[in-house]
């Protein structure tokens, strides 16, 4: 139930609910609010980032002024006869780790089989239960970065001790389960878990002196399929590479949930029957270490999907004892692959660079004509494939004509004017967008800093909160545009990573975002996002509310989904025009977020809605 303000309760007792008195009261409160706003000694402005004047950084909340505004809006709703909407209730305990669109039992009942029952099917789960995913009993706020990378609370993830004890030796070497914590081996070199040596081996196999030379060789983005607990990705991030973990949905003991809890990039995804939600030519390297995929099944269809995702000259790294066993069973010579895999990779114009023990590395061709020259093998896809979103796996080669074919070693960092124009963006517009987000970030950070220090709902026994750059690690930009917020955070040396989401129906800027070396994905915000509950610390969206309205989707369902994926005490920053912001503020009250509207005071219709999710809701 929403709590009425003390001011409103007192006034109701005095004046009663009669409409004429409410109108008089509304006028009186309006006058008081205007006096309070005009008489304030210091401005609480949050200047528009498009203004050419020097920005006024928002440094302090005027709590009395905010309370007056709240009372004014509440009185206004009563005077207009608006009905009070009940707060949203909590889901049952069975939904503590609920991920929509993945229901194997329901999928089997509809006739899905051959692995398709494990895929994402939002169209089969249209019935929404309007409730808030509750916290597990032993949930704790994650440790601040970088401590949280190596130690997580076991109560925050669905992993039982029996599941840990039944796991393989690799798992036991990479993580320890002690009381209420799970500890992962760090990079301090005290315990040799093989990650550094493994990364160095890959670098040597592609002709580099060390894994510190990956960036120089053009490798900046890595798709890590079936990433285990993220140790390899964590090491690559320390080398300033963006390694995104993608793994199938698992009801318990999930790789994706563990990786995100460690503060590392991850998203649920598999390609049993559908393509991943990335455009063609997205990644410099695709990595699979014992990821459980049988690559020569379905007549090489999975390898064709990897070819679609790889940039020209990109690398596919496969580490699997199964591959070595196949090699021995077919009687292949040492240093060569088994016949099925060798046949498929040749059809894809890949070259086997090196093989050492269980690790094989192929390189994709930089010659787009190679595919057409091999008549009768695998045809080239027709049409534009850049807006693909969970489409069926295609038995054709993608990306040779619909996307700029830029070899891995030829790209520049940052992108030069020619590369920007290939993406349909003028360099001046790109520069203006970059300056916009640098200023926006400074304003956002100055806005959140005093809140985290002064308004943090400190729990008994907790130390004072640490600076916000440690409390915020996993960030999602829900309408990423060109990835400007991600770039601004990187330039400001904030210890965060950003999942850049490009909404379906908006301009598809994801190829540009991925070319900039950031993590990103296409997503339809009329559907749930493929992640586990409580996996992001900060959600940001500029213009998304208006976009949702234009797509005729439910803003209420969007905010419920945001609540699901946001951790307790996490933050939301929504920027939009006055109408959608006011509607979102009303819905935020239903969801029991602490919500504050900020007027940019530049004469525009733009507003900010800053919300915080409470730790617990009874």
Coordinates of C-alpha atoms in Angstrom, one line a residue:
X1 CA 0.0 0.0 0.0
X2 CA 1.2 3.5 -0.8
X3 CA 1.9 5.6 2.3
X4 CA 0.2 9.0 2.3
X5 CA 2.3 11.9 3.1
X6 CA 2.0 13.3 6.7
X7 CA 1.0 16.7 5.3
X8 CA -1.9 15.2 3.3
X9 CA -3.2 13.1 6.3
X10 CA -3.3 16.2 8.5
X11 CA -5.1 18.3 5.9
X12 CA -7.6 15.5 5.2
X13 CA -8.5 15.4 8.9
X14 CA -9.0 19.2 9.1
X15 CA -10.9 19.8 5.8
X16 CA -12.5 16.5 5.0
X17 CA -12.8 15.0 1.5
X18 CA -15.4 17.4 0.1
X19 CA -14.5 18.5 -3.5
X20 CA -14.9 22.3 -3.0
X21 CA -12.5 22.3 -0.1
X22 CA -10.0 20.2 -2.0
X23 CA -10.0 22.7 -4.8
X24 CA -9.3 25.5 -2.4
X25 CA -6.6 23.4 -0.7
X26 CA -5.1 22.7 -4.1
X27 CA -4.8 26.4 -4.8
X28 CA -3.3 27.2 -1.4
X29 CA -0.7 24.4 -1.7
X30 CA 0.1 25.6 -5.2
X31 CA 0.8 29.1 -3.9
X32 CA 3.0 27.7 -1.1
X33 CA 4.9 25.6 -3.6
X34 CA 5.5 28.5 -5.9
X35 CA 6.8 30.6 -2.9
X36 CA 9.1 27.8 -1.9
X37 CA 10.5 27.3 -5.4
X38 CA 11.0 31.0 -6.1
X39 CA 12.4 31.7 -2.6
X40 CA 15.0 29.0 -2.6
X41 CA 18.4 30.5 -1.9
X42 CA 20.3 28.1 -4.1
X43 CA 19.3 26.5 -7.4
X44 CA 18.8 22.7 -7.6
X45 CA 19.2 22.6 -11.3
X46 CA 20.5 19.8 -13.5
X47 CA 21.4 21.6 -16.7
X48 CA 20.6 20.1 -20.1
X49 CA 23.7 18.6 -21.6
X50 CA 22.8 20.2 -24.9
X51 CA 23.2 23.7 -23.4
X52 CA 26.3 25.6 -24.5
X53 CA 26.6 27.3 -21.1
X54 CA 28.7 25.8 -18.3
X55 CA 26.6 23.2 -16.5
X56 CA 25.3 23.6 -13.0
X57 CA 26.1 20.3 -11.3
X58 CA 23.2 19.1 -9.2
X59 CA 24.7 18.7 -5.7
X60 CA 22.0 18.5 -3.2
X61 CA 18.3 17.5 -2.8
X62 CA 15.9 19.9 -1.2
X63 CA 13.9 17.4 0.7
X64 CA 11.3 19.9 2.0
X65 CA 10.8 21.2 -1.6
X66 CA 10.5 17.7 -2.9
X67 CA 7.9 16.8 -0.2
X68 CA 5.9 19.9 -1.1
X69 CA 5.9 18.8 -4.7
X70 CA 4.8 15.3 -3.7
X71 CA 1.9 16.7 -1.6
X72 CA 0.9 19.0 -4.5
X73 CA 0.7 16.1 -7.0
X74 CA -1.2 14.0 -4.5
X75 CA -3.7 16.7 -3.8
X76 CA -4.1 17.3 -7.5
X77 CA -4.9 13.7 -8.1
X78 CA -7.6 13.7 -5.4
X79 CA -9.1 17.0 -6.6
X80 CA -9.4 15.4 -10.1
X81 CA -11.1 12.4 -8.6
X82 CA -8.3 10.0 -9.6
X83 CA -8.5 6.5 -8.1
X84 CA -5.6 5.4 -6.0
X85 CA -3.9 2.4 -7.6
X86 CA -2.8 -0.5 -5.3
X87 CA 0.9 -1.3 -4.9
X88 CA 2.2 -4.3 -6.8
X89 CA 2.5 -7.4 -4.6
X90 CA 5.4 -9.8 -4.3
X91 CA 5.7 -13.0 -6.3
X92 CA 5.8 -16.4 -4.7
X93 CA 9.0 -17.9 -3.3
X94 CA 9.2 -20.1 -6.4
X95 CA 10.0 -17.0 -8.5
X96 CA 13.1 -15.9 -6.6
X97 CA 15.3 -16.7 -9.6
X98 CA 12.6 -16.3 -12.3
X99 CA 13.7 -15.8 -15.9
X100 CA 10.7 -15.3 -18.3
X101 CA 10.6 -16.9 -21.8
X102 CA 12.4 -20.1 -20.7
X103 CA 9.8 -22.8 -19.7
X104 CA 10.9 -26.2 -20.9
X105 CA 7.8 -28.0 -19.7
X106 CA 5.4 -25.6 -21.5
X107 CA 7.6 -25.7 -24.6
X108 CA 7.4 -29.5 -24.7
X109 CA 3.6 -29.4 -24.4
X110 CA 3.5 -27.2 -27.6
X111 CA 5.4 -29.8 -29.5
X112 CA 8.9 -28.2 -29.5
X113 CA 11.7 -30.8 -29.6
X114 CA 15.3 -31.5 -30.9
X115 CA 16.6 -28.9 -28.5
X116 CA 14.2 -26.1 -29.4
X117 CA 12.5 -26.6 -26.1
X118 CA 15.5 -25.1 -24.4
X119 CA 15.5 -21.9 -26.6
X120 CA 13.9 -18.6 -25.7
X121 CA 10.1 -18.5 -26.5
X122 CA 8.5 -15.3 -25.3
X123 CA 5.5 -15.8 -27.6
X124 CA 4.5 -18.9 -25.6
X125 CA 4.5 -17.1 -22.2
X126 CA 2.4 -14.1 -22.9
X127 CA 0.5 -14.4 -19.7
X128 CA 2.0 -12.0 -17.2
X129 CA 1.9 -12.3 -13.4
X130 CA 2.1 -8.7 -12.3
X131 CA 4.3 -9.2 -9.2
X132 CA 7.7 -8.2 -8.0
X133 CA 10.4 -10.9 -7.8
X134 CA 11.2 -11.3 -4.1
X135 CA 14.7 -11.6 -2.6
X136 CA 16.1 -14.9 -1.5
X137 CA 16.1 -15.3 2.3
X138 CA 19.9 -15.0 2.6
X139 CA 20.5 -12.3 -0.1
X140 CA 23.2 -9.7 0.6
X141 CA 24.3 -6.7 -1.3
X142 CA 27.3 -7.7 -3.5
X143 CA 30.8 -6.8 -2.3
X144 CA 32.2 -3.7 -3.9
X145 CA 34.5 -4.0 -6.9
X146 CA 37.1 -5.4 -7.3
X147 CA 36.6 -7.6 -4.2
X148 CA 33.2 -8.8 -5.6
X149 CA 35.0 -10.3 -8.6
X150 CA 36.7 -12.9 -6.4
X151 CA 34.1 -13.4 -3.6
X152 CA 30.3 -13.6 -3.9
X153 CA 27.6 -14.4 -1.4
X154 CA 26.4 -18.0 -2.0
X155 CA 22.8 -16.9 -1.1
X156 CA 22.7 -14.5 -4.0
X157 CA 22.8 -17.3 -6.7
X158 CA 21.0 -20.6 -7.0
X159 CA 23.9 -23.0 -6.5
X160 CA 23.6 -25.8 -3.9
X161 CA 26.5 -27.4 -2.1
X162 CA 25.5 -30.8 -3.7
X163 CA 25.7 -29.2 -7.2
X164 CA 29.2 -27.9 -6.4
X165 CA 30.4 -31.2 -5.0
X166 CA 29.1 -33.1 -8.1
X167 CA 30.9 -30.7 -10.5
X168 CA 34.1 -31.5 -12.2
X169 CA 37.7 -31.0 -11.1
X170 CA 38.0 -27.8 -13.2
X171 CA 35.2 -26.3 -11.1
X172 CA 36.8 -27.2 -7.8
X173 CA 40.1 -25.7 -8.9
X174 CA 38.5 -22.4 -10.0
X175 CA 36.2 -21.8 -7.0
X176 CA 35.8 -22.6 -3.4
X177 CA 32.5 -22.9 -1.4
X178 CA 33.0 -21.8 2.2
X179 CA 30.1 -21.1 4.6
X180 CA 28.0 -18.3 3.0
X181 CA 30.6 -17.3 0.3
X182 CA 32.0 -18.6 -3.0
X183 CA 35.6 -17.6 -3.6
X184 CA 37.2 -17.6 -7.1
X185 CA 40.9 -17.8 -7.7
X186 CA 42.2 -14.3 -8.3
X187 CA 45.0 -13.1 -10.6
X188 CA 47.5 -12.6 -7.9
X189 CA 49.5 -15.6 -9.0
X190 CA 49.4 -17.3 -5.6
X191 CA 47.3 -20.1 -7.0
X192 CA 47.9 -21.3 -10.5
X193 CA 44.6 -22.0 -12.2
X194 CA 46.0 -22.0 -15.7
X195 CA 44.0 -19.0 -17.0
X196 CA 47.0 -16.7 -17.6
X197 CA 49.0 -19.6 -19.2
X198 CA 46.0 -20.5 -21.3
X199 CA 45.5 -16.9 -22.6
X200 CA 49.3 -16.7 -23.3
X201 CA 49.1 -20.0 -25.3
X202 CA 46.2 -18.6 -27.5
X203 CA 48.3 -15.5 -28.2
X204 CA 51.3 -17.5 -29.2
X205 CA 49.2 -19.7 -31.4
X206 CA 48.0 -16.7 -33.5
X207 CA 51.5 -15.4 -33.8
X208 CA 51.8 -12.9 -30.9
X209 CA 54.5 -12.7 -28.3
X210 CA 52.1 -12.3 -25.4
X211 CA 48.4 -11.9 -24.7
X212 CA 49.1 -8.2 -23.9
X213 CA 49.4 -7.8 -27.7
X214 CA 45.8 -8.8 -28.4
X215 CA 44.7 -5.2 -28.8
X216 CA 47.6 -4.4 -31.2
X217 CA 46.5 -7.4 -33.3
X218 CA 43.0 -6.0 -33.6
X219 CA 41.3 -8.2 -31.1
X220 CA 39.2 -6.0 -28.8
X221 CA 35.8 -7.9 -28.5
X222 CA 35.5 -11.6 -27.6
X223 CA 32.3 -13.7 -27.4
X224 CA 32.9 -16.4 -24.8
X225 CA 30.5 -19.3 -25.4
X226 CA 29.8 -21.4 -22.3
X227 CA 32.1 -19.3 -20.2
X228 CA 32.1 -21.5 -17.0
X229 CA 32.4 -19.0 -14.1
X230 CA 34.1 -16.3 -16.1
X231 CA 37.7 -16.7 -15.1
X232 CA 38.9 -16.4 -18.8
X233 CA 36.7 -13.4 -19.4
X234 CA 37.9 -11.7 -16.2
X235 CA 41.5 -12.1 -17.3
X236 CA 40.7 -10.6 -20.8
X237 CA 39.0 -7.6 -19.1
X238 CA 42.2 -7.0 -17.2
X239 CA 43.8 -6.7 -20.6
X240 CA 41.2 -4.1 -21.6
X241 CA 39.4 -6.5 -24.0
X242 CA 35.6 -6.7 -23.8
X243 CA 34.7 -10.3 -23.3
X244 CA 31.0 -11.1 -23.2
X245 CA 29.9 -14.4 -21.8
X246 CA 26.9 -16.1 -23.5
X247 CA 25.5 -19.3 -22.1
X248 CA 22.3 -21.3 -22.2
X249 CA 19.6 -20.8 -19.6
X250 CA 20.1 -23.0 -16.5
X251 CA 17.5 -23.2 -13.7
X252 CA 20.2 -23.8 -11.2
X253 CA 24.0 -23.4 -11.1
X254 CA 23.9 -21.0 -14.0
X255 CA 27.1 -19.8 -15.6
X256 CA 25.5 -16.4 -16.6
X257 CA 24.1 -15.7 -13.1
X258 CA 27.5 -16.5 -11.5
X259 CA 29.4 -14.4 -14.0
X260 CA 27.1 -11.4 -13.6
X261 CA 27.2 -11.7 -9.8
X262 CA 31.0 -11.3 -10.1
X263 CA 30.5 -8.1 -12.0
X264 CA 31.5 -9.4 -15.4
X265 CA 29.6 -9.1 -18.7
X266 CA 27.2 -11.9 -19.5
X267 CA 23.8 -12.6 -21.2
X268 CA 21.6 -15.7 -21.6
X269 CA 21.8 -17.1 -25.1
X270 CA 22.2 -20.2 -27.2
X271 CA 21.8 -21.1 -30.9
X272 CA 20.3 -24.5 -30.9
X273 CA 17.7 -23.4 -33.5
X274 CA 18.0 -19.5 -33.6
X275 CA 20.6 -17.0 -34.3
X276 CA 22.1 -14.9 -31.5
X277 CA 20.8 -11.3 -31.3
X278 CA 24.0 -9.8 -32.8
X279 CA 24.5 -8.5 -36.3
X280 CA 26.9 -10.1 -38.8
X281 CA 30.6 -9.4 -38.4
X282 CA 30.3 -8.5 -34.7
X283 CA 33.3 -10.1 -32.9
X284 CA 37.0 -10.3 -33.3
X285 CA 37.2 -13.7 -31.5
X286 CA 34.8 -16.4 -30.6
X287 CA 35.9 -18.7 -27.8
X288 CA 34.6 -22.1 -26.7
X289 CA 36.3 -24.1 -23.9
X290 CA 34.4 -27.3 -23.2
X291 CA 31.2 -25.4 -24.0
X292 CA 29.2 -28.6 -24.8
X293 CA 28.4 -27.8 -28.4
X294 CA 28.9 -30.6 -31.0
X295 CA 30.2 -28.5 -33.8
X296 CA 30.0 -30.9 -36.6
X297 CA 26.3 -31.7 -35.9
X298 CA 23.4 -30.4 -38.1
X299 CA 25.8 -30.4 -41.1
X300 CA 27.9 -27.6 -39.7
X301 CA 25.0 -25.2 -39.0
X302 CA 26.5 -24.0 -35.7
X303 CA 29.9 -23.3 -37.4
X304 CA 28.0 -21.2 -40.0
X305 CA 26.6 -19.1 -37.2
X306 CA 30.1 -18.6 -35.8
X307 CA 31.2 -17.5 -39.3
X308 CA 28.3 -15.0 -39.3
X309 CA 29.4 -13.4 -36.0
X310 CA 33.2 -13.3 -36.8
X311 CA 34.7 -10.2 -38.5
X312 CA 37.0 -10.8 -41.5
X313 CA 40.3 -12.2 -40.2
X314 CA 38.6 -13.0 -36.8
X315 CA 39.6 -16.1 -34.8
X316 CA 37.6 -19.1 -33.6
X317 CA 39.3 -20.7 -30.5
X318 CA 38.1 -24.2 -29.6
X319 CA 39.4 -26.1 -26.6
X320 CA 37.8 -29.5 -26.2
X321 CA 39.1 -33.0 -25.3
X322 CA 36.3 -34.4 -27.5
X323 CA 37.9 -32.8 -30.6
X324 CA 41.2 -34.6 -29.8
X325 CA 39.4 -37.9 -29.3
X326 CA 37.7 -37.5 -32.7
X327 CA 41.1 -36.8 -34.2
X328 CA 42.5 -40.0 -32.8
X329 CA 39.4 -42.1 -33.7
X330 CA 39.5 -41.1 -37.4
X331 CA 43.2 -41.8 -37.7
X332 CA 44.0 -38.3 -38.7
X333 CA 47.6 -37.2 -38.7
X334 CA 49.0 -35.3 -35.8
X335 CA 48.3 -31.6 -36.2
X336 CA 45.3 -32.1 -38.4
X337 CA 41.6 -32.1 -37.6
X338 CA 39.1 -34.9 -37.9
X339 CA 37.4 -35.2 -41.2
X340 CA 34.0 -33.6 -40.5
X341 CA 35.3 -30.5 -38.9
X342 CA 38.1 -30.1 -41.5
X343 CA 35.5 -30.4 -44.2
X344 CA 33.2 -27.8 -42.7
X345 CA 35.9 -25.2 -41.9
X346 CA 37.2 -25.4 -45.5
X347 CA 33.8 -24.7 -46.9
X348 CA 33.7 -21.7 -44.6
X349 CA 37.0 -20.4 -46.0
X350 CA 38.7 -20.8 -42.6
X351 CA 42.3 -21.7 -42.2
X352 CA 43.6 -23.7 -39.3
X353 CA 46.3 -21.6 -37.7
X354 CA 47.6 -23.9 -35.0
X355 CA 46.8 -26.9 -32.8
X356 CA 48.3 -27.6 -29.4
X357 CA 46.9 -30.5 -27.4
X358 CA 43.1 -29.8 -27.0
X359 CA 43.2 -26.3 -28.4
X360 CA 42.5 -25.5 -32.0
X361 CA 42.5 -22.0 -33.6
X362 CA 41.0 -21.1 -37.0
X363 CA 41.1 -17.8 -38.8
X364 CA 38.2 -16.5 -41.0
X365 CA 39.2 -15.3 -44.5
X366 CA 39.6 -11.6 -45.3
X367 CA 38.6 -12.3 -48.9
X368 CA 34.9 -12.0 -49.3
X369 CA 35.2 -13.5 -52.8
X370 CA 36.3 -16.8 -51.4
X371 CA 32.7 -17.8 -50.6
X372 CA 31.4 -17.1 -54.1
X373 CA 34.4 -18.9 -55.7
X374 CA 33.4 -22.1 -54.0
X375 CA 30.3 -22.9 -56.1
X376 CA 28.1 -25.7 -54.7
X377 CA 29.4 -25.4 -51.1
X378 CA 27.5 -22.9 -48.9
X379 CA 25.6 -20.2 -50.7
X380 CA 25.8 -16.5 -49.8
X381 CA 22.7 -15.1 -48.0
X382 CA 20.5 -12.7 -49.9
X383 CA 19.1 -9.5 -48.5
X384 CA 20.0 -7.4 -45.4
X385 CA 20.6 -9.4 -42.3
X386 CA 21.6 -6.6 -40.0
X387 CA 18.2 -6.4 -38.2
X388 CA 18.1 -10.0 -37.2
X389 CA 16.4 -10.9 -33.9
X390 CA 16.2 -14.5 -32.9
X391 CA 15.8 -15.6 -36.5
X392 CA 16.2 -19.3 -37.4
X393 CA 19.7 -20.5 -38.1
X394 CA 20.5 -20.0 -41.8
X395 CA 22.5 -22.3 -44.0
X396 CA 24.1 -19.5 -45.9
X397 CA 27.1 -17.1 -45.5
X398 CA 26.2 -13.7 -44.1
X399 CA 27.8 -10.3 -44.0
X400 CA 29.6 -10.2 -47.3
X401 CA 27.5 -7.4 -48.8
X402 CA 25.2 -5.9 -46.2
X403 CA 27.9 -4.7 -43.8
X404 CA 31.3 -3.0 -44.4
X405 CA 33.8 -5.8 -44.9
X406 CA 36.7 -4.4 -42.9
X407 CA 39.5 -6.9 -42.1
X408 CA 40.4 -7.2 -38.4
X409 CA 43.9 -5.8 -38.8
X410 CA 42.6 -2.8 -40.8
X411 CA 40.3 -1.2 -38.2
X412 CA 41.3 1.8 -36.2
X413 CA 40.8 2.8 -32.6
X414 CA 39.0 5.1 -32.2
X415 CA 37.0 4.8 -35.4
X416 CA 38.2 7.1 -38.1
X417 CA 35.9 9.4 -40.2
X418 CA 35.7 6.9 -43.1
X419 CA 34.6 4.1 -40.7
X420 CA 32.0 6.4 -39.1
X421 CA 30.6 7.4 -42.5
X422 CA 30.3 3.7 -43.4
X423 CA 28.0 3.4 -40.4
X424 CA 26.0 6.3 -41.7
X425 CA 27.3 8.8 -39.1
X426 CA 28.9 12.1 -39.8
X427 CA 32.1 12.8 -37.8
X428 CA 30.7 16.1 -36.5
X429 CA 27.5 14.4 -35.3
X430 CA 29.7 11.7 -33.6
X431 CA 31.8 14.4 -31.9
X432 CA 28.7 16.3 -30.7
X433 CA 27.2 13.0 -29.3
X434 CA 30.4 12.3 -27.4
X435 CA 30.5 15.7 -25.8
X436 CA 26.8 15.3 -24.9
X437 CA 27.5 12.1 -22.9
X438 CA 30.6 13.4 -21.3
X439 CA 28.6 16.2 -19.7
X440 CA 25.7 13.9 -19.0
X441 CA 27.9 11.5 -17.1
X442 CA 29.4 14.3 -15.0
X443 CA 25.9 15.4 -14.1
X444 CA 24.7 11.8 -13.4
X445 CA 27.6 11.1 -11.2
X446 CA 27.3 14.3 -9.2
X447 CA 23.6 13.5 -8.9
X448 CA 24.1 10.0 -7.5
X449 CA 27.2 10.7 -5.3
X450 CA 25.4 12.7 -2.5
X451 CA 22.5 10.3 -2.6
X452 CA 24.7 7.3 -2.1
X453 CA 26.5 9.0 0.8
X454 CA 23.6 10.7 2.5
X455 CA 20.4 8.8 1.5
X456 CA 21.8 5.3 1.5
X457 CA 19.5 3.1 3.6
X458 CA 22.2 1.8 5.9
X459 CA 21.4 -1.6 7.4
X460 CA 22.4 -2.5 11.0
X461 CA 26.0 -3.5 11.2
X462 CA 27.0 -2.2 7.8
X463 CA 30.0 0.1 7.3
X464 CA 29.5 3.5 5.6
X465 CA 29.0 3.0 1.9
X466 CA 32.1 3.3 -0.3
X467 CA 32.3 5.7 -3.2
X468 CA 29.8 5.2 -6.0
X469 CA 32.4 4.0 -8.5
X470 CA 32.7 0.9 -6.4
X471 CA 29.1 0.4 -5.6
X472 CA 28.0 0.6 -9.3
X473 CA 29.6 -2.1 -11.5
X474 CA 27.0 -3.7 -13.9
X475 CA 25.4 -0.9 -15.9
X476 CA 22.8 -1.3 -18.6
X477 CA 22.0 1.5 -21.2
X478 CA 18.6 0.4 -22.3
X479 CA 18.5 2.7 -25.4
X480 CA 22.2 3.0 -26.2
X481 CA 22.1 5.1 -29.4
X482 CA 25.8 5.2 -30.4
X483 CA 27.2 3.9 -27.1
X484 CA 28.1 7.4 -26.0
X485 CA 27.4 6.7 -22.3
X486 CA 29.7 3.6 -22.4
X487 CA 32.4 5.7 -24.0
X488 CA 32.1 8.5 -21.4
X489 CA 32.3 6.0 -18.5
X490 CA 35.4 4.5 -20.1
X491 CA 37.1 7.9 -20.7
X492 CA 36.3 8.9 -17.1
X493 CA 38.0 5.7 -15.8
X494 CA 34.9 4.5 -14.0
X495 CA 35.2 0.9 -12.9
X496 CA 32.1 -0.2 -14.6
X497 CA 31.0 -2.1 -17.8
X498 CA 27.9 -1.3 -19.8
X499 CA 25.5 -3.6 -21.6
X500 CA 24.4 -1.4 -24.6
X501 CA 20.9 -2.4 -25.7
X502 CA 19.6 -1.3 -29.1
X503 CA 15.8 -1.6 -29.0
X504 CA 14.1 -3.3 -31.9
X505 CA 12.3 -0.7 -34.0
X506 CA 14.9 2.0 -33.4
X507 CA 17.8 2.7 -35.7
X508 CA 20.1 -0.3 -35.6
X509 CA 23.4 1.2 -34.3
X510 CA 24.6 -2.1 -32.8
X511 CA 27.2 -2.6 -35.5
X512 CA 28.7 0.8 -34.6
X513 CA 28.6 0.0 -30.9
X514 CA 30.4 -3.4 -31.4
X515 CA 32.9 -1.8 -33.7
X516 CA 33.7 0.6 -30.9
X517 CA 34.7 -2.3 -28.7
X518 CA 31.7 -2.3 -26.4
X519 CA 29.3 -5.0 -25.3
X520 CA 25.9 -4.8 -26.9
X521 CA 22.8 -6.7 -28.0
X522 CA 19.6 -6.2 -29.9
X523 CA 16.4 -6.5 -27.8
X524 CA 12.7 -6.0 -28.0
X525 CA 11.6 -4.1 -24.9
X526 CA 8.1 -5.4 -25.3
X527 CA 9.6 -8.7 -24.0
X528 CA 11.7 -9.5 -20.9
X529 CA 15.5 -9.3 -21.1
X530 CA 17.5 -12.5 -21.2
X531 CA 19.1 -12.3 -17.8
X532 CA 18.6 -13.4 -14.2
X533 CA 17.0 -11.3 -11.5
X534 CA 19.1 -8.8 -9.5
X535 CA 22.0 -8.7 -12.1
X536 CA 22.4 -4.9 -12.7
X537 CA 23.4 -2.0 -10.4
X538 CA 22.3 0.9 -12.6
X539 CA 19.7 1.1 -15.4
X540 CA 19.8 4.1 -17.8
X541 CA 17.4 4.9 -20.6
X542 CA 17.2 8.0 -22.7
X543 CA 14.0 8.2 -24.8
X544 CA 13.0 4.6 -24.1
X545 CA 9.7 5.4 -22.5
X546 CA 8.6 7.4 -25.6
X547 CA 9.8 4.5 -27.8
X548 CA 7.8 2.0 -25.8
X549 CA 4.7 4.1 -26.3
X550 CA 5.3 4.3 -30.0
X551 CA 5.6 0.5 -30.2
X552 CA 2.3 0.2 -28.4
X553 CA 3.9 -1.8 -25.6
X554 CA 3.1 -1.6 -21.9
X555 CA 5.2 0.9 -19.8
X556 CA 4.0 -0.9 -16.7
X557 CA 5.4 -4.3 -17.9
X558 CA 8.7 -2.5 -18.8
X559 CA 9.1 -1.1 -15.3
X560 CA 8.3 -4.5 -13.7
X561 CA 11.0 -6.0 -15.9
X562 CA 13.4 -3.3 -14.8
X563 CA 12.6 -4.1 -11.2
X564 CA 13.3 -7.8 -11.9
X565 CA 16.8 -7.3 -13.3
X566 CA 17.9 -4.5 -10.9
X567 CA 19.6 -5.4 -7.6
X568 CA 18.2 -4.1 -4.3
X569 CA 19.4 -0.5 -3.7
X570 CA 20.2 -0.2 -7.4
X571 CA 19.5 2.9 -9.4
X572 CA 17.4 3.9 -12.4
X573 CA 17.9 7.1 -14.5
X574 CA 15.2 7.7 -17.0
X575 CA 15.4 10.7 -19.4
X576 CA 12.3 11.6 -21.5
X577 CA 9.6 14.2 -22.1
X578 CA 7.3 15.3 -19.4
X579 CA 4.3 13.1 -20.3
X580 CA 6.1 9.7 -20.2
X581 CA 8.1 10.7 -17.1
X582 CA 5.0 11.6 -15.2
X583 CA 3.3 8.3 -16.1
X584 CA 6.5 6.4 -15.1
X585 CA 6.6 8.3 -11.8
X586 CA 3.1 7.1 -11.0
X587 CA 4.0 3.5 -11.9
X588 CA 7.2 3.8 -9.8
X589 CA 5.1 4.5 -6.8
X590 CA 3.2 1.3 -7.4
X591 CA 6.4 -0.7 -7.5
X592 CA 7.5 1.1 -4.4
X593 CA 10.6 2.7 -5.8
X594 CA 11.8 5.9 -4.3
X595 CA 11.3 8.2 -7.2
X596 CA 12.3 11.9 -7.8
X597 CA 11.6 14.0 -10.9
X598 CA 14.2 16.6 -11.8
X599 CA 13.4 19.5 -14.1
X600 CA 16.3 20.3 -16.3
X601 CA 15.1 24.0 -16.2
X602 CA 16.3 24.8 -19.7
X603 CA 12.8 25.5 -21.1
X604 CA 12.5 22.1 -22.7
X605 CA 10.1 19.3 -22.1
X606 CA 12.9 17.0 -21.0
X607 CA 12.8 15.6 -17.4
X608 CA 14.8 13.1 -15.4
X609 CA 13.3 10.5 -13.2
X610 CA 15.8 9.1 -10.7
X611 CA 14.6 6.0 -8.8
X612 CA 16.1 3.6 -6.3
X613 CA 14.9 0.1 -5.6
X614 CA 14.5 -0.6 -1.9
X615 CA 16.4 -3.5 -0.2
X616 CA 13.2 -5.2 0.9
X617 CA 9.5 -4.8 0.4
X618 CA 7.2 -6.4 2.9

